[in-house]
Tab-separated table of C-alpha atoms in Angstrom:
chain	number	residue	atom	x	y	z
J	232	MET	CA	66.959	110.527	75.197
J	233	SER	CA	64.325	112.572	77.041
J	234	ARG	CA	65.279	114.776	79.981
J	235	ALA	CA	63.018	112.781	82.292
J	236	LEU	CA	64.720	109.520	81.354
J	237	THR	CA	68.181	111.058	81.653
J	238	PHE	CA	67.321	112.436	85.101
J	239	SER	CA	65.893	109.106	86.275
J	240	LEU	CA	68.879	107.105	85.055
J	241	THR	CA	71.328	109.602	86.550
J	242	LEU	CA	69.575	109.529	89.926
J	243	LEU	CA	69.581	105.716	89.977
J	244	ALA	CA	73.285	105.652	89.096
J	245	MET	CA	74.210	108.125	91.840
J	246	LEU	CA	72.190	106.145	94.386
J	247	ALA	CA	74.005	102.997	93.251
J	248	PHE	CA	77.430	104.629	93.634
J	249	ALA	CA	76.533	105.874	97.128
J	250	GLY	CA	75.093	102.433	97.877
J	251	ASN	CA	78.490	100.869	97.231
J	252	SER	CA	79.934	102.816	100.139
J	253	LEU	CA	77.040	101.928	102.423
J	254	LEU	CA	77.062	98.210	101.579
J	255	CYS	CA	80.805	97.952	102.050
J	256	ARG	CA	80.683	99.808	105.353
J	257	ILE	CA	77.750	97.718	106.630
J	258	ALA	CA	79.560	94.489	105.763
J	259	LEU	CA	82.952	95.418	107.190
J	260	ARG	CA	82.339	97.630	110.203
J	261	ASP	CA	81.185	94.817	112.534
J	262	GLY	CA	83.421	92.075	111.147
J	263	GLY	CA	80.651	90.503	109.049
J	264	ILE	CA	83.244	89.735	106.377
J	265	ASP	CA	86.934	90.386	105.762
J	266	ALA	CA	88.141	92.878	103.169
J	267	ALA	CA	89.732	90.249	100.899
J	268	SER	CA	86.584	88.128	100.702
J	269	PHE	CA	84.387	91.180	100.159
J	270	THR	CA	86.637	92.325	97.306
J	271	ALA	CA	86.641	88.923	95.610
J	272	ILE	CA	82.893	88.366	95.908
J	273	ARG	CA	82.185	91.889	94.693
J	274	ILE	CA	84.388	91.475	91.616
J	275	VAL	CA	83.032	88.028	90.730
J	276	SER	CA	79.421	89.181	91.205
J	277	GLY	CA	80.083	92.291	89.115
J	278	ALA	CA	81.634	90.191	86.353
J	279	MET	CA	78.609	87.883	86.269
J	280	ALA	CA	76.080	90.733	86.253
J	281	LEU	CA	77.839	92.748	83.550
J	282	SER	CA	78.440	89.663	81.403
J	283	LEU	CA	74.733	88.837	81.600
J	284	ILE	CA	73.788	92.410	80.665
J	285	VAL	CA	76.109	92.356	77.657
J	286	ARG	CA	74.846	88.910	76.602
J	287	LEU	CA	71.194	89.968	76.808
J	288	ARG	CA	71.874	93.161	74.888
J	289	ARG	CA	74.075	91.703	72.153
J	290	GLY	CA	72.923	88.107	72.017
J	291	LYS	CA	76.540	87.038	72.511
J	292	PHE	CA	79.476	87.882	74.753
J	293	GLY	CA	83.044	88.619	73.752
J	294	ILE	CA	85.705	89.554	76.280
J	295	GLU	CA	86.761	93.187	75.886
J	296	GLY	CA	88.861	95.441	78.094
J	297	ASN	CA	92.516	94.790	78.940
J	298	TRP	CA	94.728	93.551	81.765
J	299	ILE	CA	96.096	96.939	82.823
J	300	SER	CA	92.596	98.352	83.299
J	301	ALA	CA	91.585	95.146	85.074
J	302	PHE	CA	94.437	95.538	87.566
J	303	ALA	CA	93.470	99.178	88.183
J	304	LEU	CA	89.908	97.988	88.837
J	305	PHE	CA	91.164	95.345	91.259
J	306	ALA	CA	93.415	97.850	93.055
J	307	TYR	CA	90.475	100.217	93.471
J	308	ALA	CA	88.190	97.488	94.855
J	309	ALA	CA	90.817	96.094	97.242
J	310	CYS	CA	91.861	99.476	98.663
J	311	PHE	CA	88.185	100.497	98.881
J	312	SER	CA	87.351	97.447	100.999
J	313	CYS	CA	90.385	97.832	103.271
J	314	ALA	CA	89.556	101.506	103.890
J	315	TYR	CA	85.952	100.851	104.882
J	316	ILE	CA	86.933	98.623	107.775
J	317	ARG	CA	87.429	101.854	109.740
J	318	LEU	CA	86.133	104.792	107.681
J	319	PRO	CA	82.561	106.121	107.996
J	320	ALA	CA	80.582	105.907	104.751
J	321	GLY	CA	80.415	109.657	104.085
J	322	ILE	CA	84.079	110.397	104.771
J	323	GLY	CA	85.127	107.412	102.677
J	324	ALA	CA	83.027	108.544	99.709
J	325	LEU	CA	84.350	112.097	100.029
J	326	LEU	CA	87.984	110.947	100.030
J	327	LEU	CA	87.318	108.565	97.147
J	328	PHE	CA	85.546	111.169	95.042
J	329	GLY	CA	88.177	113.823	95.734
J	330	ALA	CA	91.010	111.471	94.751
J	331	VAL	CA	89.227	110.353	91.567
J	332	GLN	CA	88.680	113.910	90.378
J	333	ALA	CA	92.180	115.019	91.423
J	334	THR	CA	93.692	112.138	89.457
J	335	MET	CA	91.710	112.907	86.318
J	336	ILE	CA	92.230	116.670	86.514
J	337	GLY	CA	95.927	116.177	87.318
J	338	TYR	CA	96.321	113.944	84.280
J	339	GLY	CA	94.733	116.624	82.129
J	340	TRP	CA	97.184	119.202	83.473
J	341	TRP	CA	100.137	116.841	82.917
J	342	SER	CA	98.918	116.260	79.348
J	343	GLY	CA	99.075	119.959	78.589
J	344	GLU	CA	95.671	121.272	79.685
J	345	ARG	CA	96.115	124.506	81.617
J	346	LEU	CA	93.846	125.166	84.577
J	347	GLY	CA	93.783	128.958	84.569
J	348	MET	CA	92.902	131.161	87.560
J	349	ARG	CA	89.434	129.806	88.345
J	350	ARG	CA	90.400	126.164	88.064
J	351	SER	CA	93.578	126.735	90.057
J	352	ILE	CA	91.547	128.280	92.890
J	353	GLY	CA	89.177	125.331	92.721
J	354	MET	CA	92.005	122.821	92.924
J	355	ALA	CA	93.532	124.716	95.873
J	356	CYS	CA	90.189	124.666	97.716
J	357	ALA	CA	89.697	120.953	97.059
J	358	PHE	CA	93.235	120.065	98.135
J	359	GLY	CA	92.927	122.251	101.217
J	360	GLY	CA	89.690	120.484	102.130
J	361	LEU	CA	91.351	117.072	101.862
J	362	VAL	CA	94.283	118.197	104.011
J	363	GLY	CA	91.934	119.765	106.572
J	364	LEU	CA	89.871	116.590	106.768
J	365	MET	CA	92.921	114.450	107.503
J	366	LEU	CA	94.709	116.757	109.991
J	367	PRO	CA	95.129	115.156	113.430
J	368	GLY	CA	92.281	115.763	115.853
J	369	ALA	CA	89.367	114.134	117.630
J	370	SER	CA	87.205	114.000	114.499
J	371	ALA	CA	89.979	113.135	112.027
J	372	PRO	CA	89.495	109.852	110.150
J	373	PRO	CA	92.080	107.074	110.685
J	374	LEU	CA	95.194	107.919	108.652
J	375	THR	CA	95.910	104.428	107.265
J	376	ALA	CA	92.313	103.925	106.165
J	377	SER	CA	92.237	107.410	104.629
J	378	VAL	CA	95.406	106.754	102.631
J	379	SER	CA	93.917	103.451	101.454
J	380	MET	CA	90.794	105.241	100.214
J	381	LEU	CA	92.868	107.898	98.465
J	382	ALA	CA	94.755	105.081	96.734
J	383	ALA	CA	91.417	103.572	95.723
J	384	GLY	CA	90.394	106.907	94.228
J	385	CYS	CA	93.642	107.204	92.277
J	386	ALA	CA	93.176	103.671	90.921
J	387	TRP	CA	89.577	104.388	89.919
J	388	GLY	CA	90.639	107.646	88.294
J	389	ALA	CA	93.253	105.758	86.271
J	390	TYR	CA	90.660	103.140	85.323
J	391	SER	CA	88.257	105.861	84.201
J	392	LEU	CA	90.931	107.590	82.119
J	393	ARG	CA	91.859	104.333	80.398
J	394	GLY	CA	88.199	103.595	79.661
J	395	ARG	CA	87.425	106.877	77.902
J	396	SER	CA	88.269	105.450	74.479
J	397	ALA	CA	86.176	102.279	74.851
J	398	MET	CA	83.610	101.853	72.087
J	399	ASP	CA	81.278	99.961	74.441
J	400	ALA	CA	81.937	100.934	78.066
J	401	THR	CA	79.637	98.265	79.520
J	402	ALA	CA	81.269	95.467	77.522
J	403	ALA	CA	84.738	96.776	78.418
J	404	SER	CA	83.796	96.851	82.111
J	405	ALA	CA	82.466	93.288	81.885
J	406	GLY	CA	85.770	92.129	80.419
J	407	ASN	CA	87.773	94.052	82.997
J	408	PHE	CA	85.762	92.563	85.866
J	409	LEU	CA	86.416	89.086	84.449
J	410	ARG	CA	90.132	89.789	84.126
J	411	ALA	CA	90.225	91.233	87.663
J	412	THR	CA	88.852	87.970	89.096
J	413	PRO	CA	92.240	86.127	89.181
J	414	PHE	CA	93.804	89.047	91.081
J	415	ALA	CA	90.956	88.906	93.604
J	416	LEU	CA	91.313	85.144	94.047
J	417	VAL	CA	95.034	85.518	94.690
J	418	LEU	CA	94.207	88.152	97.334
J	419	VAL	CA	91.810	85.759	99.059
J	420	ALA	CA	94.315	82.907	98.900
J	421	SER	CA	96.990	85.080	100.506
J	422	ALA	CA	94.587	86.018	103.313
J	423	LEU	CA	93.101	82.541	103.875
J	424	PRO	CA	94.140	82.127	107.520
J	425	HIS	CA	92.305	85.351	108.330
J	426	THR	CA	89.223	85.221	106.070
J	427	SER	CA	85.813	85.287	107.762
J	428	PRO	CA	82.978	85.562	105.226
J	429	GLY	CA	79.764	85.627	107.267
J	430	ARG	CA	76.370	85.235	105.593
J	431	ASP	CA	75.272	88.868	105.874
J	432	GLY	CA	78.660	90.086	104.679
J	433	VAL	CA	78.490	87.801	101.654
J	434	TYR	CA	75.017	89.110	100.802
J	435	CYS	CA	76.290	92.691	100.990
J	436	ALA	CA	79.268	91.845	98.772
J	437	ILE	CA	77.010	90.193	96.171
J	438	ALA	CA	74.684	93.204	96.185
J	439	SER	CA	77.648	95.552	95.878
J	440	GLY	CA	79.078	93.640	92.932
J	441	ALA	CA	75.947	92.692	91.008
J	442	LEU	CA	73.647	95.654	91.744
J	443	THR	CA	75.439	98.817	92.826
J	444	SER	CA	78.519	98.028	90.701
J	445	GLY	CA	77.397	95.921	87.729
J	446	VAL	CA	73.877	97.232	87.163
J	447	GLY	CA	74.858	100.660	88.506
J	448	TYR	CA	77.657	101.056	85.963
J	449	ALA	CA	75.390	99.910	83.117
J	450	ILE	CA	72.762	102.503	84.132
J	451	TRP	CA	75.415	105.225	84.374
J	452	TYR	CA	76.717	104.497	80.885
J	453	MET	CA	73.146	104.801	79.590
J	454	ALA	CA	72.670	108.108	81.427
J	455	LEU	CA	75.897	109.485	79.930
J	456	ARG	CA	74.244	109.492	76.507
J	457	GLY	CA	72.036	112.370	77.660
J	458	LEU	CA	74.638	114.309	79.674
J	459	LYS	CA	77.351	116.733	78.677
J	460	ALA	CA	80.815	115.877	79.922
J	461	THR	CA	80.847	118.684	82.486
J	462	SER	CA	77.321	117.816	83.633
J	463	ALA	CA	78.432	114.233	84.160
J	464	ALA	CA	81.330	115.435	86.310
J	465	VAL	CA	79.242	117.862	88.347
J	466	VAL	CA	76.393	115.447	89.068
J	467	GLN	CA	78.872	113.098	90.743
J	468	LEU	CA	79.280	115.754	93.432
J	469	SER	CA	76.088	114.295	94.879
J	470	VAL	CA	77.638	110.895	95.660
J	471	PRO	CA	79.549	111.817	98.853
J	472	VAL	CA	76.511	113.785	100.074
J	473	LEU	CA	74.179	110.832	99.473
J	474	ALA	CA	76.641	108.463	101.151
J	475	ALA	CA	76.996	110.773	104.163
J	476	ILE	CA	73.214	111.079	104.543
J	477	GLY	CA	72.849	107.313	104.230
J	478	GLY	CA	75.557	106.756	106.818
J	479	ILE	CA	73.894	109.112	109.283
J	480	VAL	CA	70.347	107.829	108.727
J	481	LEU	CA	70.987	104.103	108.196
J	482	LEU	CA	74.209	103.450	110.104
J	483	GLY	CA	73.976	105.996	112.904
J	484	GLU	CA	77.246	107.665	111.937
J	485	ALA	CA	77.990	111.050	113.454
J	486	ALA	CA	78.074	114.287	111.490
J	487	SER	CA	80.943	116.633	112.376
J	488	LEU	CA	81.744	120.256	111.662
J	489	ARG	CA	85.097	119.167	110.210
J	490	LEU	CA	83.317	116.925	107.683
J	491	ALA	CA	80.878	119.686	106.733
J	492	ILE	CA	83.637	122.255	106.144
J	493	ALA	CA	85.850	119.776	104.274
J	494	SER	CA	82.907	118.670	102.124
J	495	ALA	CA	82.115	122.264	101.160
J	496	ALA	CA	85.765	122.977	100.300
J	497	ILE	CA	86.353	119.768	98.329
J	498	LEU	CA	83.070	119.655	96.420
J	499	GLY	CA	82.967	123.412	95.872
J	500	GLY	CA	86.561	123.425	94.642
J	501	ILE	CA	85.948	120.568	92.214
J	502	ALA	CA	82.806	122.301	90.969
J	503	LEU	CA	84.889	125.388	90.122
J	504	VAL	CA	87.146	123.176	88.022
J	505	VAL	CA	84.522	121.244	86.076
J	506	ILE	CA	81.538	123.608	85.712
J	507	GLU	CA	81.326	125.463	82.403
J	508	ARG	CA	80.879	129.197	82.158
J	509	SER	CA	77.572	130.548	80.943
J	510	ASP	CA	79.019	130.996	77.452
J	511	GLY	CA	79.467	127.239	77.256
J	512	SER	CA	83.255	127.146	77.479
J	513	ALA	CA	85.106	125.381	80.239
J	514	SER	CA	86.107	127.531	83.196
J	515	ARG	CA	89.670	128.844	82.898
């Protein structure tokens, strides 16, 4: 794969990931749709889009994935939607990204991978940034919504870890989205007295599921063919930044000094953990 194609696919994937935060925030912030309905429509739309992609590519479709990964996917989507009722797009993406990376790095440490001095400093900076962002104060994000987004990040980190061994990541994701659909329908059924799916909210949920999730994931898996593992981790540092810029420009969300400092600490700390040294070995 050429560098130009890899760059283009990577950029599109990062824009799609940031777009998920923006679409969810747009749909939920003014009550255009409830979190349960948004989650269900997003999952169903994602399942349809990914199934179509797999069918067009293979000429047939077989259900891959597994139920545990599907539940992790559902948990991520549900907590993600609940969090964005109150969280600004940039803060939500930052908390999500930090929790995803912390989960994956923490699993590596638990499995026997040692962080070393540089990685330990990076983890301390990232954790300190998360704590600083959530400390009480005028510009602190709502605690319940923040915890919900951190839970979403942990669920997505677990889903990502379970998907590392998949032979065909797109097909596995299609199967997991299909398996997550019953969980999403049960969520909607349990919330029926309080559901309020307005037209604009439904459109945002469909776009989130089919485009920024389904097509976005397929593009990302294509881009991964031209990226080293550490490069793939580092490039995702752009997602919270893109989401924050989109929130400020498109949604009129305020930028705060607390967010800027926390972003630098979290993203800089994670970069210390995942960036390779110049000799090509992982930082230790």
